[in-house]
Amino acid sequence: MSAYQLPVWVWPTALMVACGLAVWRGRDEERLAAAGLLANWALTLVVFRSRSQETQWAILALDSALLALYMWIALRTRRFWPLPVAGFQLLCVVTHVAHAVDPRVSGWAYLTAGIVWSYLILFTISYGAWTAPRYAETDDEPNAAFGAMRR
């Protein structure tokens, strides 16, 4: 392990904490998003080809399915957090496509970009789960106060 690598236990620990937070404090959208990320991670462990500099086509398919899930959540909820989650997942899919189109993109850049987008997705889902109880009693949204002020 080099000086700039995270230990292998960091991602599973962060993922389990986020999933626990989604179950504890989240509503259906947060739980579904966390479950989708957990399932994607588990399936990625099955299809990932280590030591390969080629585009990971199976992971691209899994990430595209997760993007569809996040877009569906973003289109059906009134909360704001699913929009950046879908955006970060779109960046993950675009990273796969960029590597497929231009193989000169190094394997290090390819994998690092995917890791960065994944952590941003994880933190955004965690934020959504943490703030979910504020909106559980009512269907008020963060911008509801601004709408009332404009009337």
Tab-separated table of C-alpha atoms in Angstrom:
chain	number	residue	atom	x	y	z
A	1	MET	CA	0.000	0.000	0.000
A	2	SER	CA	1.397	3.357	-0.955
A	3	ALA	CA	1.242	6.564	1.079
A	4	TYR	CA	-1.747	7.952	-0.813
A	5	GLN	CA	-3.999	4.870	-0.627
A	6	LEU	CA	-6.758	4.389	1.889
A	7	PRO	CA	-6.777	1.126	3.833
A	8	VAL	CA	-9.099	-1.491	2.345
A	9	TRP	CA	-11.424	-1.417	5.361
A	10	VAL	CA	-12.357	2.275	4.969
A	11	TRP	CA	-14.936	1.887	2.170
A	12	PRO	CA	-16.846	-1.082	3.665
A	13	THR	CA	-16.914	0.640	7.054
A	14	ALA	CA	-18.148	3.935	5.598
A	15	LEU	CA	-20.736	2.089	3.503
A	16	MET	CA	-22.069	0.160	6.494
A	17	VAL	CA	-22.249	3.338	8.595
A	18	ALA	CA	-24.160	5.102	5.804
A	19	CYS	CA	-26.532	2.156	5.365
A	20	GLY	CA	-27.111	2.016	9.123
A	21	LEU	CA	-27.798	5.747	9.134
A	22	ALA	CA	-30.259	5.343	6.255
A	23	VAL	CA	-32.101	2.575	8.108
A	24	TRP	CA	-32.078	4.483	11.406
A	25	ARG	CA	-32.951	8.020	10.299
A	26	GLY	CA	-33.840	7.810	6.621
A	27	ARG	CA	-37.116	7.541	4.835
A	28	ASP	CA	-37.871	5.224	1.934
A	29	GLU	CA	-35.797	7.195	-0.592
A	30	GLU	CA	-32.675	7.179	1.580
A	31	ARG	CA	-33.068	3.493	2.355
A	32	LEU	CA	-33.556	2.617	-1.304
A	33	ALA	CA	-30.539	4.677	-2.365
A	34	ALA	CA	-28.337	3.091	0.307
A	35	ALA	CA	-29.571	-0.408	-0.554
A	36	GLY	CA	-28.861	0.246	-4.229
A	37	LEU	CA	-25.324	1.370	-3.423
A	38	LEU	CA	-24.778	-1.651	-1.171
A	39	ALA	CA	-26.058	-4.044	-3.849
A	40	ASN	CA	-23.932	-2.326	-6.496
A	41	TRP	CA	-20.832	-2.692	-4.319
A	42	ALA	CA	-21.531	-6.388	-3.642
A	43	LEU	CA	-22.104	-7.144	-7.331
A	44	THR	CA	-19.028	-5.128	-8.277
A	45	LEU	CA	-16.927	-7.375	-6.038
A	46	VAL	CA	-18.189	-10.339	-8.062
A	47	VAL	CA	-17.522	-8.948	-11.558
A	48	PHE	CA	-14.420	-6.761	-10.972
A	49	ARG	CA	-11.342	-7.891	-12.876
A	50	SER	CA	-8.289	-6.859	-10.916
A	51	ARG	CA	-5.055	-5.988	-12.654
A	52	SER	CA	-6.977	-5.072	-15.790
A	53	GLN	CA	-6.292	-1.789	-17.558
A	54	GLU	CA	-9.294	-2.288	-19.853
A	55	THR	CA	-12.737	-0.776	-19.407
A	56	GLN	CA	-14.780	-2.713	-16.860
A	57	TRP	CA	-17.890	-3.319	-18.981
A	58	ALA	CA	-19.774	-5.308	-16.356
A	59	ILE	CA	-19.219	-2.559	-13.815
A	60	LEU	CA	-20.368	0.009	-16.385
A	61	ALA	CA	-23.628	-1.946	-16.712
A	62	LEU	CA	-24.055	-2.087	-12.930
A	63	ASP	CA	-23.290	1.623	-12.577
A	64	SER	CA	-25.762	2.445	-15.360
A	65	ALA	CA	-28.481	0.514	-13.542
A	66	LEU	CA	-27.648	2.390	-10.336
A	67	LEU	CA	-27.822	5.672	-12.276
A	68	ALA	CA	-31.321	4.729	-13.447
A	69	LEU	CA	-32.336	4.042	-9.847
A	70	TYR	CA	-30.944	7.366	-8.622
A	71	MET	CA	-32.604	9.266	-11.455
A	72	TRP	CA	-35.915	7.585	-10.626
A	73	ILE	CA	-35.538	8.588	-6.964
A	74	ALA	CA	-34.592	12.144	-7.946
A	75	LEU	CA	-37.620	12.483	-10.213
A	76	ARG	CA	-40.125	11.147	-7.707
A	77	THR	CA	-39.070	12.844	-4.463
A	78	ARG	CA	-39.347	16.454	-3.393
A	79	ARG	CA	-36.032	16.355	-1.507
A	80	PHE	CA	-32.925	17.883	-3.045
A	81	TRP	CA	-30.203	15.396	-2.096
A	82	PRO	CA	-31.013	12.857	-4.874
A	83	LEU	CA	-30.037	15.365	-7.569
A	84	PRO	CA	-26.325	15.455	-6.638
A	85	VAL	CA	-26.386	11.687	-6.051
A	86	ALA	CA	-27.662	11.149	-9.587
A	87	GLY	CA	-25.120	13.685	-10.865
A	88	PHE	CA	-22.205	11.939	-9.144
A	89	GLN	CA	-23.404	8.576	-10.475
A	90	LEU	CA	-23.631	10.091	-13.947
A	91	LEU	CA	-20.006	11.210	-13.567
A	92	CYS	CA	-19.120	7.642	-12.615
A	93	VAL	CA	-20.767	6.317	-15.785
A	94	VAL	CA	-19.120	9.043	-17.893
A	95	THR	CA	-15.752	8.025	-16.419
A	96	HIS	CA	-16.299	4.483	-17.717
A	97	VAL	CA	-17.320	5.824	-21.129
A	98	ALA	CA	-14.313	8.180	-21.254
A	99	HIS	CA	-11.975	5.275	-20.540
A	100	ALA	CA	-13.674	3.199	-23.242
A	101	VAL	CA	-13.432	6.006	-25.808
A	102	ASP	CA	-9.854	6.983	-24.981
A	103	PRO	CA	-7.756	4.074	-23.691
A	104	ARG	CA	-4.909	6.500	-23.008
A	105	VAL	CA	-6.727	7.420	-19.794
A	106	SER	CA	-4.555	5.670	-17.238
A	107	GLY	CA	-5.917	2.895	-15.085
A	108	TRP	CA	-4.992	4.900	-11.994
A	109	ALA	CA	-7.068	7.892	-13.120
A	110	TYR	CA	-9.935	5.611	-14.140
A	111	LEU	CA	-10.124	3.839	-10.785
A	112	THR	CA	-9.437	6.949	-8.707
A	113	ALA	CA	-12.257	8.874	-10.370
A	114	GLY	CA	-14.669	6.035	-9.638
A	115	ILE	CA	-13.590	5.998	-5.999
A	116	VAL	CA	-14.021	9.767	-5.641
A	117	TRP	CA	-17.524	9.710	-7.149
A	118	SER	CA	-18.478	6.767	-4.924
A	119	TYR	CA	-17.455	8.558	-1.731
A	120	LEU	CA	-19.340	11.682	-2.799
A	121	ILE	CA	-22.442	9.560	-3.415
A	122	LEU	CA	-22.026	7.921	-0.024
A	123	PHE	CA	-21.682	11.240	1.808
A	124	THR	CA	-24.668	12.726	-0.013
A	125	ILE	CA	-26.905	9.760	0.840
A	126	SER	CA	-25.712	10.053	4.441
A	127	TYR	CA	-26.641	13.733	4.444
A	128	GLY	CA	-30.083	12.893	3.063
A	129	ALA	CA	-30.595	10.248	5.752
A	130	TRP	CA	-29.371	12.537	8.523
A	131	THR	CA	-31.728	15.356	7.521
A	132	ALA	CA	-34.733	13.117	6.747
A	133	PRO	CA	-36.363	13.362	10.205
A	134	ARG	CA	-36.787	17.111	9.707
A	135	TYR	CA	-39.233	16.406	6.909
A	136	ALA	CA	-40.834	13.244	8.316
A	137	GLU	CA	-43.643	14.895	10.289
A	138	THR	CA	-44.600	17.216	7.477
A	139	ASP	CA	-44.004	17.199	3.790
A	140	ASP	CA	-42.256	20.542	4.060
A	141	GLU	CA	-39.185	21.009	1.970
A	142	PRO	CA	-36.115	23.115	2.683
A	143	ASN	CA	-37.359	25.768	0.266
A	144	ALA	CA	-40.927	25.882	1.668
A	145	ALA	CA	-40.030	28.835	3.881
A	146	PHE	CA	-38.780	30.750	0.853
A	147	GLY	CA	-41.996	30.026	-1.030
A	148	ALA	CA	-44.022	31.353	1.892
A	149	MET	CA	-41.904	34.503	2.038
A	150	ARG	CA	-42.545	35.253	-1.656
A	151	ARG	CA	-46.332	35.153	-1.335
